Short mmCIF file of C-alpha atoms in Angstrom, two decimals:
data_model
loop_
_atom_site.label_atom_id
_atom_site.label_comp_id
_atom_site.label_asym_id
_atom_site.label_seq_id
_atom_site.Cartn_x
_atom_site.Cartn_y
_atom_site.Cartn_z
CA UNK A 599 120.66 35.85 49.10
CA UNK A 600 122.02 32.99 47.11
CA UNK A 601 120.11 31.57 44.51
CA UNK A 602 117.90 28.47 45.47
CA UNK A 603 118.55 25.41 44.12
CA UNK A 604 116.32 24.53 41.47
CA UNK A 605 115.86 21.26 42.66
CA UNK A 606 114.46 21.68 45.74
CA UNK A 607 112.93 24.60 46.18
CA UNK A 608 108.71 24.99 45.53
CA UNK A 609 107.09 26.14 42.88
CA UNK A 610 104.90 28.99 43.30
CA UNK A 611 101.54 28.79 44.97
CA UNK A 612 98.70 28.96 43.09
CA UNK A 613 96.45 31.68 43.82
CA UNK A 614 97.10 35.22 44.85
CA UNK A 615 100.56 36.48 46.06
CA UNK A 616 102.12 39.33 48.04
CA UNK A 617 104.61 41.18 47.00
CA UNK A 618 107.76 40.59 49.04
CA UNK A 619 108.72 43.27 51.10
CA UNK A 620 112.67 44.08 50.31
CA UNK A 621 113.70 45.11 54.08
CA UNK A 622 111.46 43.85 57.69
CA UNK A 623 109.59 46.70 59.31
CA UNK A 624 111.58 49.47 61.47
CA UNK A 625 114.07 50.30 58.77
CA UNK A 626 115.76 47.42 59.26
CA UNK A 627 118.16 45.60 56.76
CA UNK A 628 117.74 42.33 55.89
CA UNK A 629 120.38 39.74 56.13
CA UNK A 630 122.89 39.61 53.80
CA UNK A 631 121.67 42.89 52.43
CA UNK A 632 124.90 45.16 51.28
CA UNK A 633 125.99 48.05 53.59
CA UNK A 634 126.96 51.73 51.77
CA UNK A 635 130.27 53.46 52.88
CA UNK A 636 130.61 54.36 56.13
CA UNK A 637 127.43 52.90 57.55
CA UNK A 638 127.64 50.42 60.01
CA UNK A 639 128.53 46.54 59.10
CA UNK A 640 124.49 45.16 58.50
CA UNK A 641 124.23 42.49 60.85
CA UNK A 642 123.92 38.79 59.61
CA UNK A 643 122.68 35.59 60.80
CA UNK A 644 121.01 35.26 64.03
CA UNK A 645 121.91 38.23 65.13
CA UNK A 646 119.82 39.88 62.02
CA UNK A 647 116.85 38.25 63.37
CA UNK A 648 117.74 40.09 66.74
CA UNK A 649 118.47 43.74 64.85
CA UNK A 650 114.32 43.60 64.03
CA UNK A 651 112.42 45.22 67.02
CA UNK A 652 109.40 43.50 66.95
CA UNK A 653 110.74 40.23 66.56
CA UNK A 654 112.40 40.84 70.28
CA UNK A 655 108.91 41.36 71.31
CA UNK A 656 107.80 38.09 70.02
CA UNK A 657 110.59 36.28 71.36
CA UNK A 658 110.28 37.56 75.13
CA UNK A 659 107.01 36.95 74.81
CA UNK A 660 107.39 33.13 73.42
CA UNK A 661 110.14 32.90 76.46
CA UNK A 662 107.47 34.15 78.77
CA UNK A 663 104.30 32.25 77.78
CA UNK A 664 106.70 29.02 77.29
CA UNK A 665 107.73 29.61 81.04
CA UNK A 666 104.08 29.34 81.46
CA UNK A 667 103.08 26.01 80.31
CA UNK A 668 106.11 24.41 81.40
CA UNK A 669 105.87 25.35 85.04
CA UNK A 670 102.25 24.93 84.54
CA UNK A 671 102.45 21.28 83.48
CA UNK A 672 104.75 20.10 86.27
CA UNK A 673 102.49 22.13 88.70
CA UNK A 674 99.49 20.72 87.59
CA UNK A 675 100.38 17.02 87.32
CA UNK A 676 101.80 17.36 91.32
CA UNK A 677 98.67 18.80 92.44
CA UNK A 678 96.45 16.71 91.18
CA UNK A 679 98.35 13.91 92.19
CA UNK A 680 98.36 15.44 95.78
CA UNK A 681 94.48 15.39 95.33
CA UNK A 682 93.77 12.09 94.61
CA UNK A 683 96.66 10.16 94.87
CA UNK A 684 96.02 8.37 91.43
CA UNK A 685 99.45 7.75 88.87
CA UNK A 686 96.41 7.58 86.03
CA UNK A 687 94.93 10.96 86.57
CA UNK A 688 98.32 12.89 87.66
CA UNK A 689 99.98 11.26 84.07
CA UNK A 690 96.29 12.44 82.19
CA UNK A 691 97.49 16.21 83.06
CA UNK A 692 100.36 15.75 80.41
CA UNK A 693 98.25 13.78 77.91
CA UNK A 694 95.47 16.51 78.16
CA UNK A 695 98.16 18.73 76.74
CA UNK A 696 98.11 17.22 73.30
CA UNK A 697 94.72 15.79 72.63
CA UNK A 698 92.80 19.53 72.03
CA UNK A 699 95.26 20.49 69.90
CA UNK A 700 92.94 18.71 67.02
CA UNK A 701 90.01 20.27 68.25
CA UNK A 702 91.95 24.21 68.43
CA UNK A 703 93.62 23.55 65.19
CA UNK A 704 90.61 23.02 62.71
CA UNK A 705 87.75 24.59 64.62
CA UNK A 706 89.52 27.55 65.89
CA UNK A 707 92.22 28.04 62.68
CA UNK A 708 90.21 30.83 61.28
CA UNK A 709 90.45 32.96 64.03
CA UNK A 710 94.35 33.47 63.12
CA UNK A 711 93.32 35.02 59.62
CA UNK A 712 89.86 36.25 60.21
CA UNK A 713 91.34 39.10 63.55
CA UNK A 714 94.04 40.89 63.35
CA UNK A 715 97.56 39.39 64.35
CA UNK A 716 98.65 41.45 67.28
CA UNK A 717 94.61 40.96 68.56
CA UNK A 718 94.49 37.20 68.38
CA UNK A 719 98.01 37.06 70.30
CA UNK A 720 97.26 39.34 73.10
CA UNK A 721 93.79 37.57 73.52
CA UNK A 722 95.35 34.13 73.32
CA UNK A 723 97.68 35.26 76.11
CA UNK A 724 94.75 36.79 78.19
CA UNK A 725 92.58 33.56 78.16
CA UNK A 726 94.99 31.19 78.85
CA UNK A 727 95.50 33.56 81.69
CA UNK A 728 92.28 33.58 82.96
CA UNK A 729 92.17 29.80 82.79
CA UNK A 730 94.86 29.12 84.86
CA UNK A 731 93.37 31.85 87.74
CA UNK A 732 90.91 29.83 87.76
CA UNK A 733 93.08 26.71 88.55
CA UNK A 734 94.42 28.13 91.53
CA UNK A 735 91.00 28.91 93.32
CA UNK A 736 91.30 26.25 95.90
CA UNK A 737 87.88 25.06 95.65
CA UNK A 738 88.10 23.94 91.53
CA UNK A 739 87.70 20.27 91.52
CA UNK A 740 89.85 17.52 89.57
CA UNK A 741 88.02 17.24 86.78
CA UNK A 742 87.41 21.42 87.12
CA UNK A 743 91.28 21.54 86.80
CA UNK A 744 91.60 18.77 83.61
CA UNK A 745 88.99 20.73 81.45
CA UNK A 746 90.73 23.78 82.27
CA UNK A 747 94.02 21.65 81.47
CA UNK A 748 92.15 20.82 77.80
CA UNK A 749 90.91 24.62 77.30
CA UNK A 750 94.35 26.42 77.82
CA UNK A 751 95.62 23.24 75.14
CA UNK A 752 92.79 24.11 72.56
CA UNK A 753 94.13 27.90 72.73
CA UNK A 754 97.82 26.83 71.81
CA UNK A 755 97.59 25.84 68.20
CA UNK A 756 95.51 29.22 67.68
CA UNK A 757 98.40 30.97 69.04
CA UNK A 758 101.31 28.97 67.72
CA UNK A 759 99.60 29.07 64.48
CA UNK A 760 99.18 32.99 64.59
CA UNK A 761 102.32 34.07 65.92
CA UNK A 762 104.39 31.80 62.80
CA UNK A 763 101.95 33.69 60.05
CA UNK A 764 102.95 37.03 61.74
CA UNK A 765 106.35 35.84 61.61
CA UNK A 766 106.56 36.37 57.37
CA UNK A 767 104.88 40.21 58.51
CA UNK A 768 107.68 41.03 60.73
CA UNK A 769 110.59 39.65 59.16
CA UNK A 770 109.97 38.75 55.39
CA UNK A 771 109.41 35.66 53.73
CA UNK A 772 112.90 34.95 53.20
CA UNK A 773 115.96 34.03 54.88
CA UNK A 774 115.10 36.02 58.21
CA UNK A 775 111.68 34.27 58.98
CA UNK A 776 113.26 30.98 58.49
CA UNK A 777 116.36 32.00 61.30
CA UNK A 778 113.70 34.04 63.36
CA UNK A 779 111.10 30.75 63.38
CA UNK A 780 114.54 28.54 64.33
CA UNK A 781 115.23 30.52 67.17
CA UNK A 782 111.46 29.85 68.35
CA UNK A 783 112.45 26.36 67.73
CA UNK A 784 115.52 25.92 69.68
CA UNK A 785 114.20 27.76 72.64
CA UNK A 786 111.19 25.65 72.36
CA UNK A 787 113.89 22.38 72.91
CA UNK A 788 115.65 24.35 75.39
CA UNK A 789 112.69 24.17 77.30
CA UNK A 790 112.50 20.19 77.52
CA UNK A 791 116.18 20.67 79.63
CA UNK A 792 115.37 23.13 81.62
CA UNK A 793 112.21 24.07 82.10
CA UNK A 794 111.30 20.92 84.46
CA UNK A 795 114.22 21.60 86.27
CA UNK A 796 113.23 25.18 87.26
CA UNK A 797 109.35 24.15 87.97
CA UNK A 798 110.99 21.41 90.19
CA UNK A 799 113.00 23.92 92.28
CA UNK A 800 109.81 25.83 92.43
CA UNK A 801 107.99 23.51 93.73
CA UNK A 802 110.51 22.64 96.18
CA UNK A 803 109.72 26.53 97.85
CA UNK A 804 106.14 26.97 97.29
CA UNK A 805 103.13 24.59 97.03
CA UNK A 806 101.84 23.40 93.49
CA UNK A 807 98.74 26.23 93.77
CA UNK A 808 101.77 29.02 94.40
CA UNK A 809 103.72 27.83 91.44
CA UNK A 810 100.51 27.73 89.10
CA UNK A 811 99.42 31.25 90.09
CA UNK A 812 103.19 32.69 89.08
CA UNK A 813 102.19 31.37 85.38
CA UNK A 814 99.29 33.94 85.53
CA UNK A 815 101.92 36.56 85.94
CA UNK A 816 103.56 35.11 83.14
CA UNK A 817 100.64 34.81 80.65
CA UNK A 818 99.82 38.66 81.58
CA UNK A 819 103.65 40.19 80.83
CA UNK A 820 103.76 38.47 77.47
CA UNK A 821 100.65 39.63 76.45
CA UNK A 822 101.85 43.07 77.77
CA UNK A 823 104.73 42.62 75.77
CA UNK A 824 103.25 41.90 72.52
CA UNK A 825 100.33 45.08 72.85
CA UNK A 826 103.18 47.50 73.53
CA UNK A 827 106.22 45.51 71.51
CA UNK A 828 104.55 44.78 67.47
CA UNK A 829 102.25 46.71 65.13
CA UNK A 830 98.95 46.21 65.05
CA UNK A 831 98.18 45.06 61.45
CA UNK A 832 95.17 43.94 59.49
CA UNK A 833 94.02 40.85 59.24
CA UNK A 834 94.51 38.76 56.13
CA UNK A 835 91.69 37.56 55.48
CA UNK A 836 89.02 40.40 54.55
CA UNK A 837 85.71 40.78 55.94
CA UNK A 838 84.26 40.75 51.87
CA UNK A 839 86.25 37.48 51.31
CA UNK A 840 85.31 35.77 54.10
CA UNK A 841 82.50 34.28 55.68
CA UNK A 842 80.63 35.24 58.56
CA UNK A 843 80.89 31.43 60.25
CA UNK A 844 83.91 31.24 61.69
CA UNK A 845 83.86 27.39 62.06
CA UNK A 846 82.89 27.15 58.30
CA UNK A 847 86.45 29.85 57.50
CA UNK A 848 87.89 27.07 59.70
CA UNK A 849 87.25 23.89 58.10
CA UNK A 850 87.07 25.37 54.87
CA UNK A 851 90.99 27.06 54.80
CA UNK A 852 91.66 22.97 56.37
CA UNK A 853 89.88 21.89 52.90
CA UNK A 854 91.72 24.20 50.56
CA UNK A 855 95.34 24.20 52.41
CA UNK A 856 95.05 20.07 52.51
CA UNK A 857 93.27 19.51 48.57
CA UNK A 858 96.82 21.12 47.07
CA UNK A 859 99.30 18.32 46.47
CA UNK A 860 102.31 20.28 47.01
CA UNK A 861 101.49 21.78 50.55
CA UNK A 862 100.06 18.49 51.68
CA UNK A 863 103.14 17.00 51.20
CA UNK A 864 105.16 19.50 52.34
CA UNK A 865 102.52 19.57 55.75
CA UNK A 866 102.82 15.97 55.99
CA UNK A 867 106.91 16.21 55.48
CA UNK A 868 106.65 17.75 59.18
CA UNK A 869 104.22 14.97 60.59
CA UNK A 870 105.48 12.15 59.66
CA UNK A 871 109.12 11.58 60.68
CA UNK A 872 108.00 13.73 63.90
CA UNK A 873 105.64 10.64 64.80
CA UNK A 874 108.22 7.70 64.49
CA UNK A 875 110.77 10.15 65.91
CA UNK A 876 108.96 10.33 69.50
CA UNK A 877 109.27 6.35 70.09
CA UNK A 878 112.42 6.26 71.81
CA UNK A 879 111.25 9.31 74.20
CA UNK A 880 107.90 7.47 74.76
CA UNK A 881 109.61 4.41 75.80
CA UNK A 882 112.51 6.04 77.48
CA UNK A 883 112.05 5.00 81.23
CA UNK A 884 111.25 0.89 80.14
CA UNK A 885 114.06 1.01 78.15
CA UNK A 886 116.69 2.46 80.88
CA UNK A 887 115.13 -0.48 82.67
CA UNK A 888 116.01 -3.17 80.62
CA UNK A 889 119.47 -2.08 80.31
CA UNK A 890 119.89 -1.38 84.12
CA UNK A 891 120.63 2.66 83.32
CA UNK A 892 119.85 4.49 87.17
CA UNK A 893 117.78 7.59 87.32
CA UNK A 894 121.14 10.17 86.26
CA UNK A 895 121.27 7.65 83.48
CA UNK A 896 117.80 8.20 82.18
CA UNK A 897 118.16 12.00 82.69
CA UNK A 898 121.00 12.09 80.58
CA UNK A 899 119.24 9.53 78.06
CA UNK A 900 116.18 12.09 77.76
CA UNK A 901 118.16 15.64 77.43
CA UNK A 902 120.11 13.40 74.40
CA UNK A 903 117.74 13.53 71.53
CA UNK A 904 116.74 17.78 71.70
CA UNK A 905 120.51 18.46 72.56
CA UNK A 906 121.39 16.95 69.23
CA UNK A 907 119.07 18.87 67.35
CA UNK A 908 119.53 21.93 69.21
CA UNK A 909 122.98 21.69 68.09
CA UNK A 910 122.38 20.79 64.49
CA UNK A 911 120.22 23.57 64.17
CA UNK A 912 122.30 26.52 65.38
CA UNK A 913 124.95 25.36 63.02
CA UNK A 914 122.30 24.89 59.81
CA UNK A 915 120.98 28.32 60.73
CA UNK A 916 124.22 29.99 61.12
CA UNK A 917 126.69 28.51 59.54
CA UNK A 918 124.71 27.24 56.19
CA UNK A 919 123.65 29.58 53.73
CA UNK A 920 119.67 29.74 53.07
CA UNK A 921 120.66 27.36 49.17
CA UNK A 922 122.45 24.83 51.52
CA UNK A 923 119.94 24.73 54.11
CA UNK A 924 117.46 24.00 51.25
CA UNK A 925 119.84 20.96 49.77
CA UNK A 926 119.51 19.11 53.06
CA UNK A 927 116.00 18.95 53.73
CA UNK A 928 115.29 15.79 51.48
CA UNK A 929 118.31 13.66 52.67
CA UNK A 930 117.92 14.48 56.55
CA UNK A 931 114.31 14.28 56.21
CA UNK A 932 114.97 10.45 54.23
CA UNK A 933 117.94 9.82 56.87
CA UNK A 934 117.08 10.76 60.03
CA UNK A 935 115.52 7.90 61.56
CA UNK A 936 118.35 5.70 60.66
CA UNK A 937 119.91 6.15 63.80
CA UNK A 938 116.62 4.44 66.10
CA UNK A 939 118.01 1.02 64.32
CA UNK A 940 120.92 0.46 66.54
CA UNK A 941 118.29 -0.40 69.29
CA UNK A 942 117.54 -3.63 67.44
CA UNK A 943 120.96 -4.91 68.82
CA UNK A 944 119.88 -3.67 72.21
CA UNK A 945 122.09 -0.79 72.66
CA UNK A 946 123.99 0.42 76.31
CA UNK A 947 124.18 3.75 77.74
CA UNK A 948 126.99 5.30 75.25
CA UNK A 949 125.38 3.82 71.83
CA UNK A 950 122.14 4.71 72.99
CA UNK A 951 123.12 8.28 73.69
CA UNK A 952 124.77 8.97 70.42
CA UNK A 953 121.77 7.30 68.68
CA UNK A 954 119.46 9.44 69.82
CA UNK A 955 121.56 12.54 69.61
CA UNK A 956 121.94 11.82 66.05
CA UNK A 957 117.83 11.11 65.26
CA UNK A 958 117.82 14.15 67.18
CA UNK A 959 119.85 16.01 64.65
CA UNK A 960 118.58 14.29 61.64
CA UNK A 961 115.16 16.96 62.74
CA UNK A 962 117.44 20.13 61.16
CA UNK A 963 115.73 19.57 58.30
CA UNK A 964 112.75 21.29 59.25
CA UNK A 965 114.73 24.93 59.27
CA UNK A 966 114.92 24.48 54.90
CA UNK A 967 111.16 23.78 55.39
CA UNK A 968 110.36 26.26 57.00
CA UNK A 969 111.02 28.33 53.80
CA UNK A 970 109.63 25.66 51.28
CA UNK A 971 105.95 26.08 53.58
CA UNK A 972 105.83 29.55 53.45
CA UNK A 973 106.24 30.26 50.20
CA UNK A 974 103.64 27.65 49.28
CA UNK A 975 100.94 28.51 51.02
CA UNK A 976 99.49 31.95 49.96
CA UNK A 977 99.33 34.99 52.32
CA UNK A 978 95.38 34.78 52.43
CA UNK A 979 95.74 31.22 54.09
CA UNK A 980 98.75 30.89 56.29
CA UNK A 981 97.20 31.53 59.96
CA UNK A 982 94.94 28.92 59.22
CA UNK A 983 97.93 26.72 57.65
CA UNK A 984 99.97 27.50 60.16
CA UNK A 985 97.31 26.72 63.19
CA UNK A 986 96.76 23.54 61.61
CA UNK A 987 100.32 22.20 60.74
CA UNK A 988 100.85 22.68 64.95
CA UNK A 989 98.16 21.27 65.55
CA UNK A 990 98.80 18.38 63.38
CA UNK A 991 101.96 18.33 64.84
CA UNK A 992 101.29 17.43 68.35
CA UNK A 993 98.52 15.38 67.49
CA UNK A 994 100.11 13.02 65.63
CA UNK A 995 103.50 13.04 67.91
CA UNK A 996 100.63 12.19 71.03
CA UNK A 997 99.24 9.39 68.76
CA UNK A 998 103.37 8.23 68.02
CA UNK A 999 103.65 7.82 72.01
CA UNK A 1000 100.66 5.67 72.07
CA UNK A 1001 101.39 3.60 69.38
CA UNK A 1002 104.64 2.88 70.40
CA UNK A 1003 103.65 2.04 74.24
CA UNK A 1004 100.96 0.25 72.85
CA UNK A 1005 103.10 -1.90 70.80
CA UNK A 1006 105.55 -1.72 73.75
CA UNK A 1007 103.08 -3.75 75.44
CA UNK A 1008 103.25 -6.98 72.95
CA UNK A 1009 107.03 -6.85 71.47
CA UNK A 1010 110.26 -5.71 73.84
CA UNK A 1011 110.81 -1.90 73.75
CA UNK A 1012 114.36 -2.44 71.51
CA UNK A 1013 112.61 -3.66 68.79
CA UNK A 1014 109.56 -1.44 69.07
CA UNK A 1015 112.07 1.38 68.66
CA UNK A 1016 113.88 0.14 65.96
CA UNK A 1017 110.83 -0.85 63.92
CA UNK A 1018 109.75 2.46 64.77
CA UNK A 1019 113.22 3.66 62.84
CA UNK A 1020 112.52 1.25 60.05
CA UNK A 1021 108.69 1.94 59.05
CA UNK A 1022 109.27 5.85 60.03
CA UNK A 1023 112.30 6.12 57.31
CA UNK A 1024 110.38 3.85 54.86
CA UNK A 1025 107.42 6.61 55.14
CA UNK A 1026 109.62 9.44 55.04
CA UNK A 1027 111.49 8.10 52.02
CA UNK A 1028 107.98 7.62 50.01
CA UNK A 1029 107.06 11.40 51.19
CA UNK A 1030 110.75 12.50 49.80
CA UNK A 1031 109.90 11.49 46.41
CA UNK A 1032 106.37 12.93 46.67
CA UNK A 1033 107.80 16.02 47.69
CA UNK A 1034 110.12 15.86 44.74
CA UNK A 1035 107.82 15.20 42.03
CA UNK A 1036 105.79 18.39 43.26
CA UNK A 1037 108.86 20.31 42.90
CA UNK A 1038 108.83 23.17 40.04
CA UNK A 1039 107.86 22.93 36.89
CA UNK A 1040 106.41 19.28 37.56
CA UNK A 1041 102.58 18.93 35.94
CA UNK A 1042 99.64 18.34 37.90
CA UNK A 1043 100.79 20.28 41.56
CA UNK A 1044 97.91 22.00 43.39
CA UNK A 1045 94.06 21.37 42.02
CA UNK A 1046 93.81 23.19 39.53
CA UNK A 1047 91.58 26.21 41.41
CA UNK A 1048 92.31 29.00 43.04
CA UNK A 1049 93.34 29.06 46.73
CA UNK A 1050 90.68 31.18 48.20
CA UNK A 1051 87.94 31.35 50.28
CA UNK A 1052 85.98 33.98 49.17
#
């Protein structure tokens, strides 16, 4: 693996460290690793991330749990529109997806180091499966079928959260967990083009109570898959080092992961532009209306922004080496809003698209940060960093919509969209330098205690 660039990369984290495991589990090599005479050529790339057994496992099982909640949503917001006929309560079904994730990501974020990995996964899979049975029993009222809505949300971040710590287990800390959690990632986008496509043509054959009960099917095969598909590993946090309160392990990983300077930064590095970045998506529909786009036009207008940085980030992870990747985190993270200001002259349909495509792309940034996070945050508190970062996530892109539909309602959409360009790359350029001056060797990054909760 090339050397990192000195400039960019993290210092190390304070606190205990493990010791780097020189190949991922099964006898795999890693990529870029040399091959002897006569051996097969060592796979590189992508396709390394594919070589690793266990990481297949993990990503039928994301496909299958993604399928899920996707065809779950849609589902969902149709039947309980079909029950009571209100636009408020049908649209509620989508923001009920994002509002728990607070709640699940700081209350429930111990669970990911306290339990074992494989554990926490298969049970994740298994409640959320349960919930959504219950969904289906035709005599579970509206409100019945929101709090369910909220409970299967609360589970995600635990999940999410989990699943990225186990990640650095089954494929390293280096180069492969950053291509393994990009593949995750692009799938994840993928999703956002087709996924409502496919829960509309199931919809169109079987009633919105059919379609939900297939996601139970769904839930159970990838929690099948990860039982029978990874090892079953201990957890990291020990029994003597932590508490017996699992809300106190919770809140108090939150405390230490958010108290050091250069993980907060790097944590907030993934908020932030995220937040801004959702305006135009928020506001995509008013906008298409103001410029007189038709309902192909909008279509096209919403698959523009994760086709750009599905794109950018198939050629970061496979055509940039792991040094390079790590050079362009700070300028696309400073840069990639600039693109949201060509609404403030009120763009058409072909500016608009490449615009977006391009903010879209300016998120490839996040595949060099990957790496940066990781190597920060010590092995002893990364399911709980983890949990939280989602979490945090899709908390603050939910509060992003509102704000920018609530200023939507006071200033026309163009120039809430282009402010939202203008104050997001004016935040992101103050969190570059931060990021910067808790590079290595600078004085004064972490608190000056040890990472732990024991």
């Amino acid at each position: 693996m090339p050397t990192p660039d000195p400039t960019t990369t993290p210092p190390p984290a304070p606190g205990p460290r493990r010791t780097p495991t020189p190949a991922p589990p099964g006898g795999e090599h890693p990529a870029g690793a040399g091959a002897t005479d006569g051996a097969p050529p060592i796979p590189r790339g992508y396709r390394a991330v594919f070589a690793v057994r266990e990481f297949r496992a993990v990503f039928a099982a994301h496909l299958l749990s993604l399928l899920g909640v996707v065809v779950t949503e849609i589902s969902l917001t149709v039947l309980v529109y079909d029950l009571t006929g209100s636009p408020l309560l049908s649209a509620l079904t989508f923001a009920l997806g994002m509002l728990p994730y607070l709640f699940g990501g700081t209350l429930l974020a111990g669970v990911a180091d306290r339990y074992p990995a494989r554990r926490v996964l298969v049970v994740c899979d298994l409640v959320c499966a349960a919930f959504v049975a219950v969904m289906v029993l035709p005599g579970t009222p509206v409100l019945g079928l929101l709090a369910l809505r909220c409970a299967v949300a609360a589970v995600a971040p635990v999940f999410t959260g989990t699943r990225t710590a186990a990640l650095a287990d089954i494929l390293g800390e280096g180069d492969l967990y950053v291509l393994g959690r990009s593949l995750l990632r692009i799938v994840s986008q993928s999703s956002l083009l087709a996924g409502f496509a496919v829960g509309g043509a199931l919809l169109a054959v079987v009633p919105p109570r059919g379609a939900i009960s297939l996601t139970v099917l769904t839930f159970l095969c990838s929690a099948a898959v990860l039982r029978l598909g990874t090892k079953d590993r201990p957890a990291r946090l020990l029994k003597k080092d932590g508490g017996a309160n699992l809300l106190r392990d919770s809140l108090g990983g939150a405390r230490l992961v958010l108290a050091d300077r250069r993980i907060r930064a790097l944590m907030l590095l993934f908020w932030v532009p995220a937040m801004f970045l959702v305006a135009p998506e928020a506001l995509m529909a008013p906008y298409a209306d103001r410029i007189g786009a038709g309902r192909a036009a909008l279509g096209l207008m919403m698959c523009a922004m994760p086709v750009g940085q599905i794109a950018a980030e198939l050629v970061a992870g496979s055509a940039l080496s792991p040094r390079s990747r790590s050079r362009i985190v700070l300028p696309a993270a400073a840069a990639g809003l600039l693109p949201l200001l060509v609404y403030a002259v009120t763009p058409g349909m072909t500016l608009a698209l490449i615009a977006l495509a391009l903010s879209g792309a300016g998120a490839v940034y996040v595949i060099g940060l990957d790496q940066w996070f990781v190597d920060a945050v010590p092995d002893e508190l990364r399911g709980r960093a983890m949990t939280l970062m989602t979490a945090g996530l899709m908390t603050i892109q939910g509060l992003g919509m509102a704000l920018a539909g609530l200023a939507a309602e006071f200033l026309p959409v163009h120039q809430v969209v282009a402010g939202s360009g203008l104050i997001g790359t004016l935040c992101s350029v103050l969190l570059v330098r931060e990021v910067r001056r808790t590079g290595p060797g600078k004085p004064g990054v972490g608190a000056d205690r040890p990472l732990t909760t024991g």
